[in-house]
PDB file of C-alpha atoms in Angstrom:
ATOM      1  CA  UNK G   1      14.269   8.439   6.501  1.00  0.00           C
ATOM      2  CA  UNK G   2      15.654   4.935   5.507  1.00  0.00           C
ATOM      3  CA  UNK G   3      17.941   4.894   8.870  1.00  0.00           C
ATOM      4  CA  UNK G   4      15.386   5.920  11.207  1.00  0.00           C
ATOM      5  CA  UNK G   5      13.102   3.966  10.109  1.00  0.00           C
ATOM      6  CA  UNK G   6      14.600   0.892  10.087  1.00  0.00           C
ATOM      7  CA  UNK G   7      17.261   1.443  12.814  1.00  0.00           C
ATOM      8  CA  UNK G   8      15.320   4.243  14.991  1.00  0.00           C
ATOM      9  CA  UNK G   9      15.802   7.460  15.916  1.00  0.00           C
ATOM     10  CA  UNK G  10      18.452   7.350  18.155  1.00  0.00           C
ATOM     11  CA  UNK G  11      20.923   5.263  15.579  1.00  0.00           C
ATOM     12  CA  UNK G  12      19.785   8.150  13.188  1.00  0.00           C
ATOM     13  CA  UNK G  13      21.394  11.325  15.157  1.00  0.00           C
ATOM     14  CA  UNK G  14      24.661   9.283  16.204  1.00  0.00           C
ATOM     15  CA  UNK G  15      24.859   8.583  12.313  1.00  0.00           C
ATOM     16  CA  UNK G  16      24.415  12.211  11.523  1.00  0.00           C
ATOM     17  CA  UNK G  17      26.783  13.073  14.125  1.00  0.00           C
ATOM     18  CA  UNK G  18      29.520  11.143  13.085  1.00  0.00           C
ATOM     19  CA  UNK G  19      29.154  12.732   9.298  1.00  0.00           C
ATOM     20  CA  UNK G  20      29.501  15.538  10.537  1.00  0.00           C
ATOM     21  CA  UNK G  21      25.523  16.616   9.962  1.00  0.00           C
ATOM     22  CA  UNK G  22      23.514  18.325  12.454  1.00  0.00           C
ATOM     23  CA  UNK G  23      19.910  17.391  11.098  1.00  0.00           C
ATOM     24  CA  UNK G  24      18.173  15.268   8.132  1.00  0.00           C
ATOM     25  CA  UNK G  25      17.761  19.069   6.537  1.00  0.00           C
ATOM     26  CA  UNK G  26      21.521  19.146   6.092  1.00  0.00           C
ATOM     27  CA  UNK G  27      20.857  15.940   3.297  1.00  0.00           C
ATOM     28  CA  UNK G  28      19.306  17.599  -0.240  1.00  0.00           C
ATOM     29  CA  UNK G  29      17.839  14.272  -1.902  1.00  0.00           C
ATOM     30  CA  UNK G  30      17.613  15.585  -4.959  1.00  0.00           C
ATOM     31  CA  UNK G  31      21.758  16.754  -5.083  1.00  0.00           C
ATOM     32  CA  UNK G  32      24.252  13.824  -6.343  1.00  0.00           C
ATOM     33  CA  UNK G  33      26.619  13.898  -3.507  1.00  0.00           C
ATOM     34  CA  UNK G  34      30.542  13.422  -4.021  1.00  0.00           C
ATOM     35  CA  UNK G  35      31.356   9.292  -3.964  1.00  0.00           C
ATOM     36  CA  UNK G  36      33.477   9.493  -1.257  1.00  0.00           C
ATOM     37  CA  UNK G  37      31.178  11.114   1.333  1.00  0.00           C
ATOM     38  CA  UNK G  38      28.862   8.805   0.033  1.00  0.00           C
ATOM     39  CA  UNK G  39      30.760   5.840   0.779  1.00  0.00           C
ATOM     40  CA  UNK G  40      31.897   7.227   4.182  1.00  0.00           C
ATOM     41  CA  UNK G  41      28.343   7.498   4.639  1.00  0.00           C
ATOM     42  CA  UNK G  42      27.925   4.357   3.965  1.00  0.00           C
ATOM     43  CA  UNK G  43      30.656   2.928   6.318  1.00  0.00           C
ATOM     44  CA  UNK G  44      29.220   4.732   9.314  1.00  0.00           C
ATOM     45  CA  UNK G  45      26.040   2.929   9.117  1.00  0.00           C
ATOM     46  CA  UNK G  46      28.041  -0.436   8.783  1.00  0.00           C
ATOM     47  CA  UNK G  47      29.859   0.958  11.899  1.00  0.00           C
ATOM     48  CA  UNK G  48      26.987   1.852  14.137  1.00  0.00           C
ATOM     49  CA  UNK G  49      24.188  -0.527  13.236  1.00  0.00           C
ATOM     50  CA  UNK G  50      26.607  -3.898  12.838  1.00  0.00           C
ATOM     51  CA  UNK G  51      25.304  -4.461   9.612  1.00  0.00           C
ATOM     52  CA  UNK G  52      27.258  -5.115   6.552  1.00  0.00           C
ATOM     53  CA  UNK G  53      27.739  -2.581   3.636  1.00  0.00           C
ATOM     54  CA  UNK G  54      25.750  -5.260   1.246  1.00  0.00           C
ATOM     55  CA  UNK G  55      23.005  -5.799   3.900  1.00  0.00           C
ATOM     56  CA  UNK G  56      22.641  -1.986   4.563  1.00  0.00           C
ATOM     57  CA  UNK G  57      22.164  -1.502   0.731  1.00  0.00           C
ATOM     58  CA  UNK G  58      19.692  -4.307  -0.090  1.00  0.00           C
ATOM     59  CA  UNK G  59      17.619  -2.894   2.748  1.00  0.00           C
ATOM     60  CA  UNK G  60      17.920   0.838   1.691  1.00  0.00           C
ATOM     61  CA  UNK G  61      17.076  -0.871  -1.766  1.00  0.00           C
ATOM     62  CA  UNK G  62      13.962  -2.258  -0.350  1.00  0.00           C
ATOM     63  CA  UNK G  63      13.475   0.406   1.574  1.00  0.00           C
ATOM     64  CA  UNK G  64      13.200   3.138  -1.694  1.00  0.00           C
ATOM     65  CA  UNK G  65      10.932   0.510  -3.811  1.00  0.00           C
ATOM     66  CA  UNK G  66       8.205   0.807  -1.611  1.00  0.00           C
ATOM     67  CA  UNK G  67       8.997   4.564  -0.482  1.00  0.00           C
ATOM     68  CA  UNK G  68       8.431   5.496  -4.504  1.00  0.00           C
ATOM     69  CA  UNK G  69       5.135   3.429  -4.447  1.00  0.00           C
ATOM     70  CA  UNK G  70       3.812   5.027  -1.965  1.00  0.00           C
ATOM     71  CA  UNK G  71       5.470   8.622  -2.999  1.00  0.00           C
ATOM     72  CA  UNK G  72       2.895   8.435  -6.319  1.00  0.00           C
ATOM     73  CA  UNK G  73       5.854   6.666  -8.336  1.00  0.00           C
ATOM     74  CA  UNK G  74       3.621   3.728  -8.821  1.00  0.00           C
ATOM     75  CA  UNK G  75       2.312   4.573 -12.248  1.00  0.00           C
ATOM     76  CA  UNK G  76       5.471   5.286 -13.497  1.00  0.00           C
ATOM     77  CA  UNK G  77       7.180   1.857 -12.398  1.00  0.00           C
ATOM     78  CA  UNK G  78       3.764  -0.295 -13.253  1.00  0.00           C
ATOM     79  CA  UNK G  79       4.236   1.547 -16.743  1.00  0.00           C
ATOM     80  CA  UNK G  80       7.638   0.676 -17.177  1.00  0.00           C
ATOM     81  CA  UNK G  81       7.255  -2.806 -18.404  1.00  0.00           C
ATOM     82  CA  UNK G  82       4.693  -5.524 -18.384  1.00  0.00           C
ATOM     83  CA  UNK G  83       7.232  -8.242 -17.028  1.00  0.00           C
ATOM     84  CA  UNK G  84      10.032  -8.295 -15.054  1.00  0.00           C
ATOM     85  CA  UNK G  85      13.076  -9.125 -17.857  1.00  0.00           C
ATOM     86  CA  UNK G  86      11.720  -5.423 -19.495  1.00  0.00           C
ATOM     87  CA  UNK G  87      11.200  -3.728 -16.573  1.00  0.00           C
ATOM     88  CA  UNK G  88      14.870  -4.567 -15.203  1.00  0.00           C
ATOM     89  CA  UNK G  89      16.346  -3.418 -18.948  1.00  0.00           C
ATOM     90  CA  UNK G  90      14.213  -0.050 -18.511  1.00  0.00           C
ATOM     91  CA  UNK G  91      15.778   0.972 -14.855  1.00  0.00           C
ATOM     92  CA  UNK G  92      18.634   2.216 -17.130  1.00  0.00           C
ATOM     93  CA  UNK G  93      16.008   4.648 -19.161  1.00  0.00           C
ATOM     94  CA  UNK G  94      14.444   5.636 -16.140  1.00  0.00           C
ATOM     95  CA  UNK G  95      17.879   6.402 -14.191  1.00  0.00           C
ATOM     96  CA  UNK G  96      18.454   9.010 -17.612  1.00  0.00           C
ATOM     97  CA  UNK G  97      14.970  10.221 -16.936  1.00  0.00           C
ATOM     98  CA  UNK G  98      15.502  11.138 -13.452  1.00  0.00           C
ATOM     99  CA  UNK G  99      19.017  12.145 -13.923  1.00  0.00           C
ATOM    100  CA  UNK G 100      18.519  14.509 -17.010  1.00  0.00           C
ATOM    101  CA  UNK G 101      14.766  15.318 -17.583  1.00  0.00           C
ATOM    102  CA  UNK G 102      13.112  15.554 -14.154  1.00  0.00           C
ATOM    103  CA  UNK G 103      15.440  17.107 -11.459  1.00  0.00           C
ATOM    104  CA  UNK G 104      18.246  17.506 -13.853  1.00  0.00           C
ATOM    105  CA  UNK G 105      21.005  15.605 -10.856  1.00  0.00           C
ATOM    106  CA  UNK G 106      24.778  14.779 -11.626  1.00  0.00           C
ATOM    107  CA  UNK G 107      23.707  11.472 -10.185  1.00  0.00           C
ATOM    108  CA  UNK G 108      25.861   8.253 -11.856  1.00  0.00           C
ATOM    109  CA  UNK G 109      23.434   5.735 -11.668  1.00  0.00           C
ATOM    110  CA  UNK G 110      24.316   2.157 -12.140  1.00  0.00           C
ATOM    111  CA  UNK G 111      23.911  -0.038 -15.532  1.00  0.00           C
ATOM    112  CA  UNK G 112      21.084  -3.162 -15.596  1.00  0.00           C
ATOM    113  CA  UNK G 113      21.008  -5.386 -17.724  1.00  0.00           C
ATOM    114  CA  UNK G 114      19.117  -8.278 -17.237  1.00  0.00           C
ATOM    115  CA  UNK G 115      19.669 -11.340 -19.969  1.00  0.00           C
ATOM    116  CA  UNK G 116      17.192 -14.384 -19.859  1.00  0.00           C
ATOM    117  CA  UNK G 117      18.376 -17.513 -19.284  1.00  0.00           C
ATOM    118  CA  UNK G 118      15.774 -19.959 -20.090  1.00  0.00           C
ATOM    119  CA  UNK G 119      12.162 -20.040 -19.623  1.00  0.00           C
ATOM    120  CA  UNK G 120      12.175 -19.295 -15.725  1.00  0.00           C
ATOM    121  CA  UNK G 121      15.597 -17.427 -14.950  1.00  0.00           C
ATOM    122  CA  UNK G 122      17.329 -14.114 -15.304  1.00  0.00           C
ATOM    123  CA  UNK G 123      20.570 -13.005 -15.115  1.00  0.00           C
ATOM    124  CA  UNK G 124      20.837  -9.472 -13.923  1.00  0.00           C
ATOM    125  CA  UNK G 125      24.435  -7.407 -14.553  1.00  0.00           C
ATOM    126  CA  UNK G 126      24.699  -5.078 -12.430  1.00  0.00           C
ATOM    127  CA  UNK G 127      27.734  -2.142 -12.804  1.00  0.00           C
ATOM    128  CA  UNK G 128      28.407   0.948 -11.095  1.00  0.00           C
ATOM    129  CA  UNK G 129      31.251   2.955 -12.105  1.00  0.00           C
ATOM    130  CA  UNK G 130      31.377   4.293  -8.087  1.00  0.00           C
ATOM    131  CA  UNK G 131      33.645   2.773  -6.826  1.00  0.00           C
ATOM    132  CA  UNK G 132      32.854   0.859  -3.116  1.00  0.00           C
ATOM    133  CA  UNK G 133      29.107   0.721  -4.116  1.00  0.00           C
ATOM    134  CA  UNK G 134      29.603  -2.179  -6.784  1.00  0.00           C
TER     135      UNK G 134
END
């Protein structure tokens, strides 16, 4: 949904082409998918949209925050946390969440942790233990 949306259709099937997919069906969003497809994944988008790897990820990033508000996931990420420092320390609790309890994935989500620096800054740490989507 992400590439067609932002890139359109056509971008879309020459992406799912070159992964060897014949239709969005073929991708199960709930399955954690090996790292290396993933990343190959990855690299063909860089490859056919021109984009780099970090600006295809910030936008799929954006992309999925406002896809899960407007999926009904609003609730659950207003209720997370009544500022952002808490909120950003809770994505790890919500990653176990979605990972064990609610569609019980294999997914290897990142770490947060988000440290406060001062009245009016945060430092966010951000690790993956994929490698090439660090």
């Amino acid at each position: 949904q992400f590439i067609e949306h932002r890139f359109g259709k056509e971008s879309l099937e020459t992406i799912l082409s070159k992964a060897g997919l014949s239709s969005i069906e073929d991708i199960d969003s709930l399955k954690a998918y090996d790292e290396a497809r993933t990343v190959a994944i990855i690299e063909i988008c860089v490859a056919v949209t021109g984009w780099s790897q970090h600006d295809v990820l910030v936008a799929f990033g954006e992309y999925f925050v406002t896809w899960a508000l407007q999926s009904g996931y609003e609730n659950i990420l207003r209720g997370m946390a009544h500022n952002l420092n808490d909120f950003l320390n809770n994505l790890n609790v919500m990653h176990d969440f979605i990972s064990q309890c609610s569609f019980r994935s294999e997914m290897r989500a990142p770490t947060f942790t988000c440290i406060r620096k001062g009245d009016q800054q945060l430092q966010l740490h951000y690790v993956s233990g994929r490698s090439g989507l660090s």
